[in-house]
Short mmCIF file of C-alpha atoms in Angstrom, two decimals:
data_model
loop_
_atom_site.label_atom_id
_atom_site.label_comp_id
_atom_site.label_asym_id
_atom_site.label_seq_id
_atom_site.Cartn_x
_atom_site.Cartn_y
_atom_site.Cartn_z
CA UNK A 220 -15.81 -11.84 -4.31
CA UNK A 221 -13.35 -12.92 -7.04
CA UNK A 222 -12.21 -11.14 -10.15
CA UNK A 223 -13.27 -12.87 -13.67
CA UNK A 224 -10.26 -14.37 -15.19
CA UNK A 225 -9.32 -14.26 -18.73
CA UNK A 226 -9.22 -9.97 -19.17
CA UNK A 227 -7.59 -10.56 -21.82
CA UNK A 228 -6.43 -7.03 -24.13
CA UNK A 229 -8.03 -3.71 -24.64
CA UNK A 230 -7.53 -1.92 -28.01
CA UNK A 231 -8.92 1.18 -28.73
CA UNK A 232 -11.22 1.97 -31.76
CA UNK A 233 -11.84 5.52 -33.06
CA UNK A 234 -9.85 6.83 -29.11
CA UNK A 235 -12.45 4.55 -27.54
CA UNK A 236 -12.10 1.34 -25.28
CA UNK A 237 -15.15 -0.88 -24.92
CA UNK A 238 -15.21 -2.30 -21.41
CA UNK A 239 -17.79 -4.45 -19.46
CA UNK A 240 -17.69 -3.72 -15.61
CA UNK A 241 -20.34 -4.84 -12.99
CA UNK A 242 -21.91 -2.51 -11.92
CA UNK A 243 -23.65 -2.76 -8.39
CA UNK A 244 -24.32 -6.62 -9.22
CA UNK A 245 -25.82 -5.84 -13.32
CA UNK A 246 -23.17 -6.08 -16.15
CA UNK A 247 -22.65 -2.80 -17.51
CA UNK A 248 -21.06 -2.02 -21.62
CA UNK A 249 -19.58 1.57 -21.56
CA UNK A 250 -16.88 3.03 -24.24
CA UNK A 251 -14.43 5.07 -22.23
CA UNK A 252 -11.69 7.03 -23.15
CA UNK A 253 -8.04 5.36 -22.83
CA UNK A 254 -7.50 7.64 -20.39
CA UNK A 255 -10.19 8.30 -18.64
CA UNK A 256 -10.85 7.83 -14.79
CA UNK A 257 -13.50 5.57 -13.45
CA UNK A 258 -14.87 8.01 -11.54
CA UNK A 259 -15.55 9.88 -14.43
CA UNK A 260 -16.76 7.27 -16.13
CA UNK A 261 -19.28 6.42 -13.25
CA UNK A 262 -20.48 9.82 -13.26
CA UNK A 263 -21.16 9.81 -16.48
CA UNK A 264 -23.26 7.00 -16.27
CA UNK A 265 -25.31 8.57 -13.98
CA UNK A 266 -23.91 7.11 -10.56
CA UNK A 267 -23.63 10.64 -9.17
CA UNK A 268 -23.21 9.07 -5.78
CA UNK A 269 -19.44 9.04 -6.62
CA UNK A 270 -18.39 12.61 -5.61
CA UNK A 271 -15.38 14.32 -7.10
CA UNK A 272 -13.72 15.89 -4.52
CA UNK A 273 -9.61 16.20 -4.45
CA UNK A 274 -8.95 14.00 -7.45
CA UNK A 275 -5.71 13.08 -5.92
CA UNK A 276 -6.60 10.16 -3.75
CA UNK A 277 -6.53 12.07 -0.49
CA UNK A 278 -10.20 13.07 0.78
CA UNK A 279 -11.57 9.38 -0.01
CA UNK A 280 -15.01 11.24 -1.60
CA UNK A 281 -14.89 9.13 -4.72
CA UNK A 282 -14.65 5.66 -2.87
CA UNK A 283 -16.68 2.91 -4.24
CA UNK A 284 -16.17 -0.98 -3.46
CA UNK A 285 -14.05 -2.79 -6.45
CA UNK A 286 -14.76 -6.81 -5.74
CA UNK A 287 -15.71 -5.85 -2.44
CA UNK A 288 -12.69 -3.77 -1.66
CA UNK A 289 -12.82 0.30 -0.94
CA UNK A 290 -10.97 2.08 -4.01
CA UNK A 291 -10.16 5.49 -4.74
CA UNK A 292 -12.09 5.65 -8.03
CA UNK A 293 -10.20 9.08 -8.94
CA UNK A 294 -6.69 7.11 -9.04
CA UNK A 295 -7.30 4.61 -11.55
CA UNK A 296 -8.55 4.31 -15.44
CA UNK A 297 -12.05 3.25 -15.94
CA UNK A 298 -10.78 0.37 -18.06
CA UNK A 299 -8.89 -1.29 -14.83
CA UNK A 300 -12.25 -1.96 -13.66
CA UNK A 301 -13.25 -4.66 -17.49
CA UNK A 302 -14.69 -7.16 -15.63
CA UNK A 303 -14.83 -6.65 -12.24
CA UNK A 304 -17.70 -5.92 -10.07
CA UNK A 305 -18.25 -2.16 -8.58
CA UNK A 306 -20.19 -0.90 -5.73
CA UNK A 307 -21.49 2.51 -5.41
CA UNK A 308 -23.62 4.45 -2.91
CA UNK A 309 -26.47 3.97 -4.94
CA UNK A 310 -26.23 -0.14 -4.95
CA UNK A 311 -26.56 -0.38 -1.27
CA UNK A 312 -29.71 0.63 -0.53
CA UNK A 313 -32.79 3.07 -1.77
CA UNK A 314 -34.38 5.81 -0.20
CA UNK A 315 -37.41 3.61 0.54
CA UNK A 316 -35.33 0.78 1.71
CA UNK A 317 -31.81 2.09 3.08
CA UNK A 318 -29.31 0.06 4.31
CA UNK A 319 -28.45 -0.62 7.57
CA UNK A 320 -25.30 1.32 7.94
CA UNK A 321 -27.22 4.45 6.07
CA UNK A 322 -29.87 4.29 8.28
CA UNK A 323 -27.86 4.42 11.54
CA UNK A 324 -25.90 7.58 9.66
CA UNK A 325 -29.55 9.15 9.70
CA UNK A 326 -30.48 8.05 12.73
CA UNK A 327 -27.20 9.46 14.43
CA UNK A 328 -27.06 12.48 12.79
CA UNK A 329 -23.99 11.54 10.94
CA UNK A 330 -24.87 12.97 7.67
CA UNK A 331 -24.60 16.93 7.56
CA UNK A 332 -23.83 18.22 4.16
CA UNK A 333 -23.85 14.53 2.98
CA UNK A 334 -21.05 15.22 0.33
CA UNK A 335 -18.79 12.96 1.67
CA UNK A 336 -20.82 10.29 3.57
CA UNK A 337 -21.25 7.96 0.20
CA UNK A 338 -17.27 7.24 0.68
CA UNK A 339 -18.06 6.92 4.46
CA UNK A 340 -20.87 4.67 3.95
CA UNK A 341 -18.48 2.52 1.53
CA UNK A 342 -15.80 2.61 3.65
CA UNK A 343 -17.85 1.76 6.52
CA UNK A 344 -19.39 -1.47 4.61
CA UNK A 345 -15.90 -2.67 3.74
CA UNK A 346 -14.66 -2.16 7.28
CA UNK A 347 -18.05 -4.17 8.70
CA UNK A 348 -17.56 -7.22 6.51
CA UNK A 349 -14.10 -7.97 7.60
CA UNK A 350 -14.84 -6.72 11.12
CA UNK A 351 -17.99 -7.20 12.29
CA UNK A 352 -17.31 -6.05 15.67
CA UNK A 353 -14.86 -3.00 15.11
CA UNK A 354 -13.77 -0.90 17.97
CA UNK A 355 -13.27 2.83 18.20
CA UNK A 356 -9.93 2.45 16.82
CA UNK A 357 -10.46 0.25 14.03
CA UNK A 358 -13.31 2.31 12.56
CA UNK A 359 -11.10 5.89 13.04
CA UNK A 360 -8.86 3.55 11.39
CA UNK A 361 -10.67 2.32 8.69
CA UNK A 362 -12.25 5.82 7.79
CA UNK A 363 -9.07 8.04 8.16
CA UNK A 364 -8.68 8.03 4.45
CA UNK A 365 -12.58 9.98 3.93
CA UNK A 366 -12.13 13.47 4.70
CA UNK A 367 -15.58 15.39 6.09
CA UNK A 368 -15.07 18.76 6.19
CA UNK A 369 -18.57 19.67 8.36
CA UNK A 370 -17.47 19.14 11.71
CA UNK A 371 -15.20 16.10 13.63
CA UNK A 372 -16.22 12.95 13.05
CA UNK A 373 -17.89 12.23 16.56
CA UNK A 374 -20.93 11.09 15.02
CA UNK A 375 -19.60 9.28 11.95
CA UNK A 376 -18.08 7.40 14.40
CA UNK A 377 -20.96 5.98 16.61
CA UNK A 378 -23.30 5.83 13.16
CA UNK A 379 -21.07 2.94 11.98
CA UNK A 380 -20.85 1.55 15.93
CA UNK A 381 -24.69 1.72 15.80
CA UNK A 382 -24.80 0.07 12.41
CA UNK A 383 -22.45 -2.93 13.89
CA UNK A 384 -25.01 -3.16 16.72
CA UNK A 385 -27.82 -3.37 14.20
CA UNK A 386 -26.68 -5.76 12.25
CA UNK A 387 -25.52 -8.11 14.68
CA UNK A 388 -28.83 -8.31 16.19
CA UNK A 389 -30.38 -8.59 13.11
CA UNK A 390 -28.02 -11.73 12.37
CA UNK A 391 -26.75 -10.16 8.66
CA UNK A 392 -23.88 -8.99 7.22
CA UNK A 393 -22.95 -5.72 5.87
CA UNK B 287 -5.74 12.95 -18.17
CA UNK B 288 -4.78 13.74 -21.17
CA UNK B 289 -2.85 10.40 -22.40
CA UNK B 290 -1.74 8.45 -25.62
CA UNK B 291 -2.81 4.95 -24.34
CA UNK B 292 -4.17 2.87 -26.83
CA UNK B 293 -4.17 -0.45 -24.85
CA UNK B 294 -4.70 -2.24 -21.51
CA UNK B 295 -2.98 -5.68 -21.09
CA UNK B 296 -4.15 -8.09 -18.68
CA UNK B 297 -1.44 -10.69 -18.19
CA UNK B 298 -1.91 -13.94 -16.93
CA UNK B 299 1.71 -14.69 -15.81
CA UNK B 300 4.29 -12.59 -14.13
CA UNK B 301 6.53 -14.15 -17.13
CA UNK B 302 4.27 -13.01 -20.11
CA UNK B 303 3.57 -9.16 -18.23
CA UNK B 304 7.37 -8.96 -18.45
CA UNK B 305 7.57 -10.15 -21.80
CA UNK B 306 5.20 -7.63 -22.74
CA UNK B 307 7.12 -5.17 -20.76
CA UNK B 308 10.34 -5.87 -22.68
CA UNK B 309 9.12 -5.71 -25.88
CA UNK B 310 7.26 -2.48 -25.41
CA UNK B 311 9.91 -0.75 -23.79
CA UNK B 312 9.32 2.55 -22.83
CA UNK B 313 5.66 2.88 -24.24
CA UNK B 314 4.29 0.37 -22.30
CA UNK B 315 3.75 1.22 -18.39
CA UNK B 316 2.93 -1.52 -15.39
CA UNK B 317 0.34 -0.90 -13.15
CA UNK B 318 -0.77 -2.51 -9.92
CA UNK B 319 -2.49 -1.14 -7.32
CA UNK B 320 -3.05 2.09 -9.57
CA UNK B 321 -1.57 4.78 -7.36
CA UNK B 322 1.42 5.80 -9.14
CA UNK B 323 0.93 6.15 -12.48
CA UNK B 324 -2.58 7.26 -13.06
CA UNK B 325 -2.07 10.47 -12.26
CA UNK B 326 1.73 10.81 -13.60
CA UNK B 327 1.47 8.93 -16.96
CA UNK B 328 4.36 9.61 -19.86
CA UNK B 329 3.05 11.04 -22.68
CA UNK B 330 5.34 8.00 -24.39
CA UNK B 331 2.98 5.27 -23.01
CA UNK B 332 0.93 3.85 -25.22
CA UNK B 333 -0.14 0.35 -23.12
CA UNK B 334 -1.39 -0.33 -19.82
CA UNK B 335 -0.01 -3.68 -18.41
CA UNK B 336 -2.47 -4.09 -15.69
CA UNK B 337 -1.10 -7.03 -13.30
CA UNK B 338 -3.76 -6.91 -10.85
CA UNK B 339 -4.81 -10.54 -11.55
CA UNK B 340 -1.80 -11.97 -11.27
CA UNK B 341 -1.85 -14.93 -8.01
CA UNK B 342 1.25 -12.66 -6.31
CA UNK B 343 -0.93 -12.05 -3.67
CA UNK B 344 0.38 -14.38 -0.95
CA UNK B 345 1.81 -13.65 2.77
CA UNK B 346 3.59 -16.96 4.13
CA UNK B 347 6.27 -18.76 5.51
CA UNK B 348 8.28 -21.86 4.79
CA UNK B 349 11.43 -23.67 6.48
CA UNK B 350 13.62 -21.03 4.69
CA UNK B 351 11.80 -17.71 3.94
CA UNK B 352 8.76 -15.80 4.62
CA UNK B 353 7.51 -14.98 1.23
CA UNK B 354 5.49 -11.89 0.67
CA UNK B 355 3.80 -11.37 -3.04
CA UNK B 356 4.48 -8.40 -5.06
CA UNK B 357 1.02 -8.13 -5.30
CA UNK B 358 0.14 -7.95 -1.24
CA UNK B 359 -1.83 -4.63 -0.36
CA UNK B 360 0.23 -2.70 1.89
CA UNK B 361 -3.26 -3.16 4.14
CA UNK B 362 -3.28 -6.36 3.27
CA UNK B 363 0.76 -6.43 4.84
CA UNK B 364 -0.25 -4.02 8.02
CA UNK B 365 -3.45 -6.93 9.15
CA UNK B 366 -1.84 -9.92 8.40
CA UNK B 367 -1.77 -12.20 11.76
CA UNK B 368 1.78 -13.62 10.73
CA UNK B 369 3.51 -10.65 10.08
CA UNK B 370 2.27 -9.47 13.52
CA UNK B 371 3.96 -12.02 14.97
CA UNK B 372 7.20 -11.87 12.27
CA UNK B 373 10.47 -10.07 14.04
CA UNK B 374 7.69 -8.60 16.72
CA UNK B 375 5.34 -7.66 14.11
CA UNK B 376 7.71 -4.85 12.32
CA UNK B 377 6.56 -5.62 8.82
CA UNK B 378 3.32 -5.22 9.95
CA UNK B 379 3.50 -1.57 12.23
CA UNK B 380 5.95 -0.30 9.49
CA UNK B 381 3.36 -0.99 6.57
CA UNK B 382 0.97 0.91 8.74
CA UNK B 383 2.61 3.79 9.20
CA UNK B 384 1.17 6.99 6.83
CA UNK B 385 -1.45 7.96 4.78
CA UNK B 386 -4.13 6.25 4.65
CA UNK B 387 -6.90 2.86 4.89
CA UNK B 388 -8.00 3.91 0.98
CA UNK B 389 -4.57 4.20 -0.12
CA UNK B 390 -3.03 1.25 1.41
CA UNK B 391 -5.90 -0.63 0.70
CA UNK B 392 -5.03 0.14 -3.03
CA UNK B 393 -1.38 0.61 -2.86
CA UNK B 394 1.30 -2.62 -3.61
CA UNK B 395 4.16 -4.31 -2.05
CA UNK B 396 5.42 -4.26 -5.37
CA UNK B 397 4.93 -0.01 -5.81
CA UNK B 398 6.22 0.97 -2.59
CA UNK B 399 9.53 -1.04 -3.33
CA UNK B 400 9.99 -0.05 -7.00
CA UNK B 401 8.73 3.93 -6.64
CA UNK B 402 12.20 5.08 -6.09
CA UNK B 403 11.01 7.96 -3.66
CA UNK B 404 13.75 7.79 -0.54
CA UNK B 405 10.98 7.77 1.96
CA UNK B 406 9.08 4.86 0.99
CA UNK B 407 8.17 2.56 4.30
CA UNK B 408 8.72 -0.91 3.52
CA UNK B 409 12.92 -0.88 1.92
CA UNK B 410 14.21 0.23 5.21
CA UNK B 411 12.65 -2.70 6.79
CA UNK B 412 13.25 -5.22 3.81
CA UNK B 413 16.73 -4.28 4.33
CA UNK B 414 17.23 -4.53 7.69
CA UNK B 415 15.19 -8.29 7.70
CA UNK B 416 18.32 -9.35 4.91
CA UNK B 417 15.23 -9.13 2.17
CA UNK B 418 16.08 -10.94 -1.43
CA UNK B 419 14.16 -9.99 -4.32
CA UNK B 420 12.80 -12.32 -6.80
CA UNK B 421 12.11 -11.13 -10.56
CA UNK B 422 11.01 -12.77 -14.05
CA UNK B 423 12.12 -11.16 -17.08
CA UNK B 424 10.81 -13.10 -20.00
CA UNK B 425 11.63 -16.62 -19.46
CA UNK B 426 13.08 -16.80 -15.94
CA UNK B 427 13.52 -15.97 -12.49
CA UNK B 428 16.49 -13.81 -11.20
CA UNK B 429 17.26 -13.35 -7.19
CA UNK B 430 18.65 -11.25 -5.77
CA UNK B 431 19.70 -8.96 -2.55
CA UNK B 432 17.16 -6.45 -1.54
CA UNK B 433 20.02 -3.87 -1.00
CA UNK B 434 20.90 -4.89 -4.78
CA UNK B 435 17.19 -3.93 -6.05
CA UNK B 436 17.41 -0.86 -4.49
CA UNK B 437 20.53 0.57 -7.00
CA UNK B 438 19.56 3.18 -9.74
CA UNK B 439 20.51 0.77 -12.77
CA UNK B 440 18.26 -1.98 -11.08
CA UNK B 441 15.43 0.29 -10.25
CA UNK B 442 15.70 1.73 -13.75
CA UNK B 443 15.11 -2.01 -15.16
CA UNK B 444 12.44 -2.74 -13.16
CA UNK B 445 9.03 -2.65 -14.73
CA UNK B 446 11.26 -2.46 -18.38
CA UNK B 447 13.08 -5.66 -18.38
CA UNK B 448 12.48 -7.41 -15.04
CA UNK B 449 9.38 -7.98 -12.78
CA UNK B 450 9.46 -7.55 -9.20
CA UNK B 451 7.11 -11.00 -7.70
CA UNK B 452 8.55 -11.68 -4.08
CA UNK B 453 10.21 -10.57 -1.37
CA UNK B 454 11.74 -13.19 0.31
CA UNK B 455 13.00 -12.72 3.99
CA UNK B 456 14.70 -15.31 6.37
CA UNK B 457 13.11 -17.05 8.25
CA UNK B 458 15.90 -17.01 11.17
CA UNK B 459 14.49 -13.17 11.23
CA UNK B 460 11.21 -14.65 12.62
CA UNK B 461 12.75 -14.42 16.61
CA UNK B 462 14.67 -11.34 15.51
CA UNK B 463 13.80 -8.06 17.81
CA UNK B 464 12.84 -5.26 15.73
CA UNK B 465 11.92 -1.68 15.67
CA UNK B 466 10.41 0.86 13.57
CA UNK B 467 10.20 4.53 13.74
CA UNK B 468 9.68 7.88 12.07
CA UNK B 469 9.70 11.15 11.59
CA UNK B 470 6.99 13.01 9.99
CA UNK B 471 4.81 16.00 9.32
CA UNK B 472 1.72 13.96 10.60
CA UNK B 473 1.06 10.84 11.86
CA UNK B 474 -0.35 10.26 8.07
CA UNK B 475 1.96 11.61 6.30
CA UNK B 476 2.90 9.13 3.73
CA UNK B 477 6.26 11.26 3.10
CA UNK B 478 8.63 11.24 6.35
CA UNK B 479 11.79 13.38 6.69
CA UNK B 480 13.53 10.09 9.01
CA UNK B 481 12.44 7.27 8.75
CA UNK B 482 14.44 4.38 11.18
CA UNK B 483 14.15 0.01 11.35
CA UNK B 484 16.58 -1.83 13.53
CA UNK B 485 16.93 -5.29 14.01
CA UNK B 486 18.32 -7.20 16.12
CA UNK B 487 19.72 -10.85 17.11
CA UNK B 488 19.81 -10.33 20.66
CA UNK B 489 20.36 -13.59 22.97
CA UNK B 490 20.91 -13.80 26.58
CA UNK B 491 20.94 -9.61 26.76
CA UNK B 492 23.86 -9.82 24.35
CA UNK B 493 23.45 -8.62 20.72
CA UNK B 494 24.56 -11.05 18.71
CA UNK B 495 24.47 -9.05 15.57
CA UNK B 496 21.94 -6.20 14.24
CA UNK B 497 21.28 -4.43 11.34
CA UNK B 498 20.10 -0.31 10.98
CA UNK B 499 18.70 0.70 7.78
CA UNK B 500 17.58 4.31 7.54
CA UNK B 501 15.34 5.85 4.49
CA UNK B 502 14.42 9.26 3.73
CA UNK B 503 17.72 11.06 4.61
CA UNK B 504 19.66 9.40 1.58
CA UNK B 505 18.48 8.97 -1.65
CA UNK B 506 17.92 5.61 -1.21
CA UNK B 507 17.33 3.65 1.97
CA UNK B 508 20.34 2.37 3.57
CA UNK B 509 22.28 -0.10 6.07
CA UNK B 510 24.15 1.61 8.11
CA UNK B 511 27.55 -0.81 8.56
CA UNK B 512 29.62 0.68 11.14
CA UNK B 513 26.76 1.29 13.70
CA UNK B 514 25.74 -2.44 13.51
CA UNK B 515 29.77 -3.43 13.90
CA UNK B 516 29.39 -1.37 17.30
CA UNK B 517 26.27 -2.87 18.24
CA UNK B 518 27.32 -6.63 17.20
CA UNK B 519 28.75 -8.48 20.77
CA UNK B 520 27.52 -5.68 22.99
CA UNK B 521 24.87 -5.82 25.84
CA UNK B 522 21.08 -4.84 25.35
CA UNK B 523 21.29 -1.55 27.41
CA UNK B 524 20.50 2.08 27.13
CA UNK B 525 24.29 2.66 27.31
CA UNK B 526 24.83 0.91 24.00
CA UNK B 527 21.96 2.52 22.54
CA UNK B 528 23.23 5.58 23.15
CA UNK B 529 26.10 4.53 21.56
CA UNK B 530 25.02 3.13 18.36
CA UNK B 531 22.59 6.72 18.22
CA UNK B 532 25.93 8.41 18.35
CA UNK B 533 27.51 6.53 16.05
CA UNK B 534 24.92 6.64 13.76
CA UNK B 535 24.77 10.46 13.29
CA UNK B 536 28.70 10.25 12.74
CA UNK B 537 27.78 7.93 9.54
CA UNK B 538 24.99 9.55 8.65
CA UNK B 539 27.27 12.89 8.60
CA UNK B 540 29.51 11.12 6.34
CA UNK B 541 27.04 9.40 3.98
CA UNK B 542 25.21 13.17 3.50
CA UNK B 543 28.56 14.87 3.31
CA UNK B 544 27.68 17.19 6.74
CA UNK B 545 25.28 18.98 4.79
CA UNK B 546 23.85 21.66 7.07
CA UNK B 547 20.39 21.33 5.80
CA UNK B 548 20.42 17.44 7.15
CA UNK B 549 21.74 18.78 10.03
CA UNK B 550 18.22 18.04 11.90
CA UNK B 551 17.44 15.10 10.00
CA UNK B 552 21.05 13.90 11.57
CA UNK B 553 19.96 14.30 15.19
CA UNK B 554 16.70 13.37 14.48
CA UNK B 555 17.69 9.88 12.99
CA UNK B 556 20.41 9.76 16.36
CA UNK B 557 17.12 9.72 18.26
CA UNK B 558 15.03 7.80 16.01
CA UNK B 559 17.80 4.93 16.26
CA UNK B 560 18.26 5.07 19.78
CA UNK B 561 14.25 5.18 20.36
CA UNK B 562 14.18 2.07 18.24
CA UNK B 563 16.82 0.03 20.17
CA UNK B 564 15.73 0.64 23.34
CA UNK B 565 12.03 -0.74 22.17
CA UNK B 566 13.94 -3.84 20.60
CA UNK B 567 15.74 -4.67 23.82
CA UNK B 568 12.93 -3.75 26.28
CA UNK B 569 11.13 -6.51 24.37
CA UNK B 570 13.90 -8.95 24.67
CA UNK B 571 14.50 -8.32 28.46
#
């Protein structure tokens, strides 16, 4: 996915910034505050799928996908994200029709206290469209920045292993 | 946050984010991959020079220089198939050392280099690979030596009055042996106490010349001159190693002024150093 060109500048009116950002594949209007976070924003809006956990950038809770990329939506302003397409949890799949790599987290057992497992389940997305086949390594790898403070990480492990095997016999992408 | 910003910028040239940059001064900020300065903002800055869409993006190689983008991820650095191959893939294993996929999926080339915090990963290696740095100010482009860039009065113009775009390293370093080491808390620490890259020129088990650069223990990473005299003419053994590790800590002792408290740090970068070697010329052998 590539970033619209031509951001142009933002200048605030009354302390507000009015920013477009796509928003699980719909163009989204929302007035932010200079300052304010996109997680904040995002929460705001109602995608409560982006947890706040450390607010620093080091449990990975607040991950979403920014043009297809996993991003730490607690370490940067809502208005870095004018014009560029976001993915959250709840853009992925539905309750009635999950996605693959949610449904192997269920199936596994993966989930627990599900706080965390939106970020995993991003994570885990971004790591199985580059890497379709990942190894062990890779996805420790490419999850060691989502902290799950339930238990280890055993299962989260063989949920997204499952979810590679899935897909590839499906013959789809993440 | 709390802030005073009023604006975001979106450049479309390295040229006209500097130019912004310079005329702002200190109430305008630069931001890349986001990290830094969202959560430590001056209460001075007013605009947000966001430089995310600027094409500085790029990982490759020429007759003269392998050019890496300001821009690069420092994931984007750590997977890239030619730096794995680059002076036996140090670029690469030192961009993935510490913290973690989210943060140096997000993090720059560009922040690493210009947050002046001693124990960044990538200036030790820059440095020991000969780096030059390529800026814009306003209207044009300025080279020059990564060691230069590193200097407070440089650093402090950086993101003011100059750019950082490209890192440009040799491309005689692409044969180079190299090695990269550290010593941390954890394994993810992004913060390391030591932090060690040697390279070497090493032909026919003879070391033709090499350069150490150690970070963490000064304020600023550093070559280390005398240990790569000793090292430059000498054969690839553990007896040299040894050598150079001693030598090393006798430098470092000077640089730190025998500061008890680096004391460890010291040793630690003796070992680090020798550790390193050894790798460089069991790969050579």
């Amino acid at each position: 996915m590539k970033k619209i060109q031509g951001r142009g500048t933002l200048e605030a009116v009354d302390g507000r910034l009015d920013i477009v950002v796509n928003i699980n594949g719909a163009d989204k209007a929302l007035r932010v505050a200079p300052g304010e976070y996109l997680l904040d924003a995002l929460r705001r809006e109602g995608y409560k799928g982006v947890k706040r956990g450390c607010d620093n950038g080091d449990c990975g809770t607040c991950t979403i996908l920014l043009d297809g990329k996993p991003a730490l939506s607690c370490m940067m302003f809502a208005a870095q994200a004018h014009r560029r397409r976001v993915v959250t949890i709840e853009g992925l799949g539905t309750p009635d029709r999950p996605h693959p790599i949610q449904r192997a987290f269920v199936e596994t057992g993966a989930v627990q206290c599900g706080f965390c497992i939106p970020g995993m389940v991003l994570a885990a997305k971004a790591l199985l469209d580059e890497n379709p086949e990942p190894d062990e390594t890779a996805i420790r790898r490419a999850l060691d920045g989502n902290l799950c403070r339930c238990t280890g990480y055993v299962k989260q492990v063989e949920a997204v292993m499952l979810a590679a095997k899935k897909l590839k016999a499906a013959g789809r992408r993440a | 946050m709390r802030t005073n910003i009023r604006r975001f910028c979106f450049p479309a040239s390295a040229q006209e984010a500097a130019a912004i940059l310079a005329r702002l001064k200190a109430t305008a900020v630069v931001v890349a991959g986001g990290t830094r300065h969202t959560r430590t903002l001056s209460p001075a800055v007013e605009t947000v020079v966001d430089i995310s869409d600027l094409p500085l993006r790029h990982i490759k190689a020429d007759g003269r220089w392998l050019r890496l983008g300001a821009l690069c991820t420092i994931a984007e650095l750590e997977k890239s198939p030619l730096l794995a191959r680059w002076a036996r893939g140090v670029i690469a294993r030192t961009a993935g050392l510490g913290s973690n996929a989210l943060a140096r999926g997000m993090g720059t080339l560009g922040g690493n280099v210009v947050r002046a915090h001693p124990f960044n990963n990538l200036p030790p290696v820059f440095l020991a690979l000969d780096a030059v740095a390529a800026c814009v100010d306003g209207k044009r482009e300025k080279t020059m030596p990564f060691a230069d860039l590193l200097k407070p009065e440089v650093m402090a113009s950086l993101g003011r009055r100059y750019l950082l775009t490209e890192i440009r390293i040799p491309a005689a370093t692409r044969r180079w042996a190299a090695a990269t080491d550290r010593l941390a808390l954890t394994r993810s620490d992004w913060e390391s106490y030591v932090h060690c890259v040697v390279a070497a020129d090493v032909k026919g088990r003879k070391v033709r010349r090499a350069a150490v650069a150690v970070a963490a223990i000064l304020p600023r990473a550093a070559r280390l001159p005398r240990t790569e005299a000793l090292l430059a003419g000498r054969p690839a053994t553990e007896a040299t190693a040894g050598q150079a590790a001693s030598a090393a800590v006798s430098e470092l002792t000077a640089l730190t002024g025998a500061s008890p408290a680096k004391a460890y740090a010291r040793e630690a970068a003796g070992v680090l150093i020798r550790r390193c070697l050894l790798e460089a010329f069991k790969e050579v052998s």
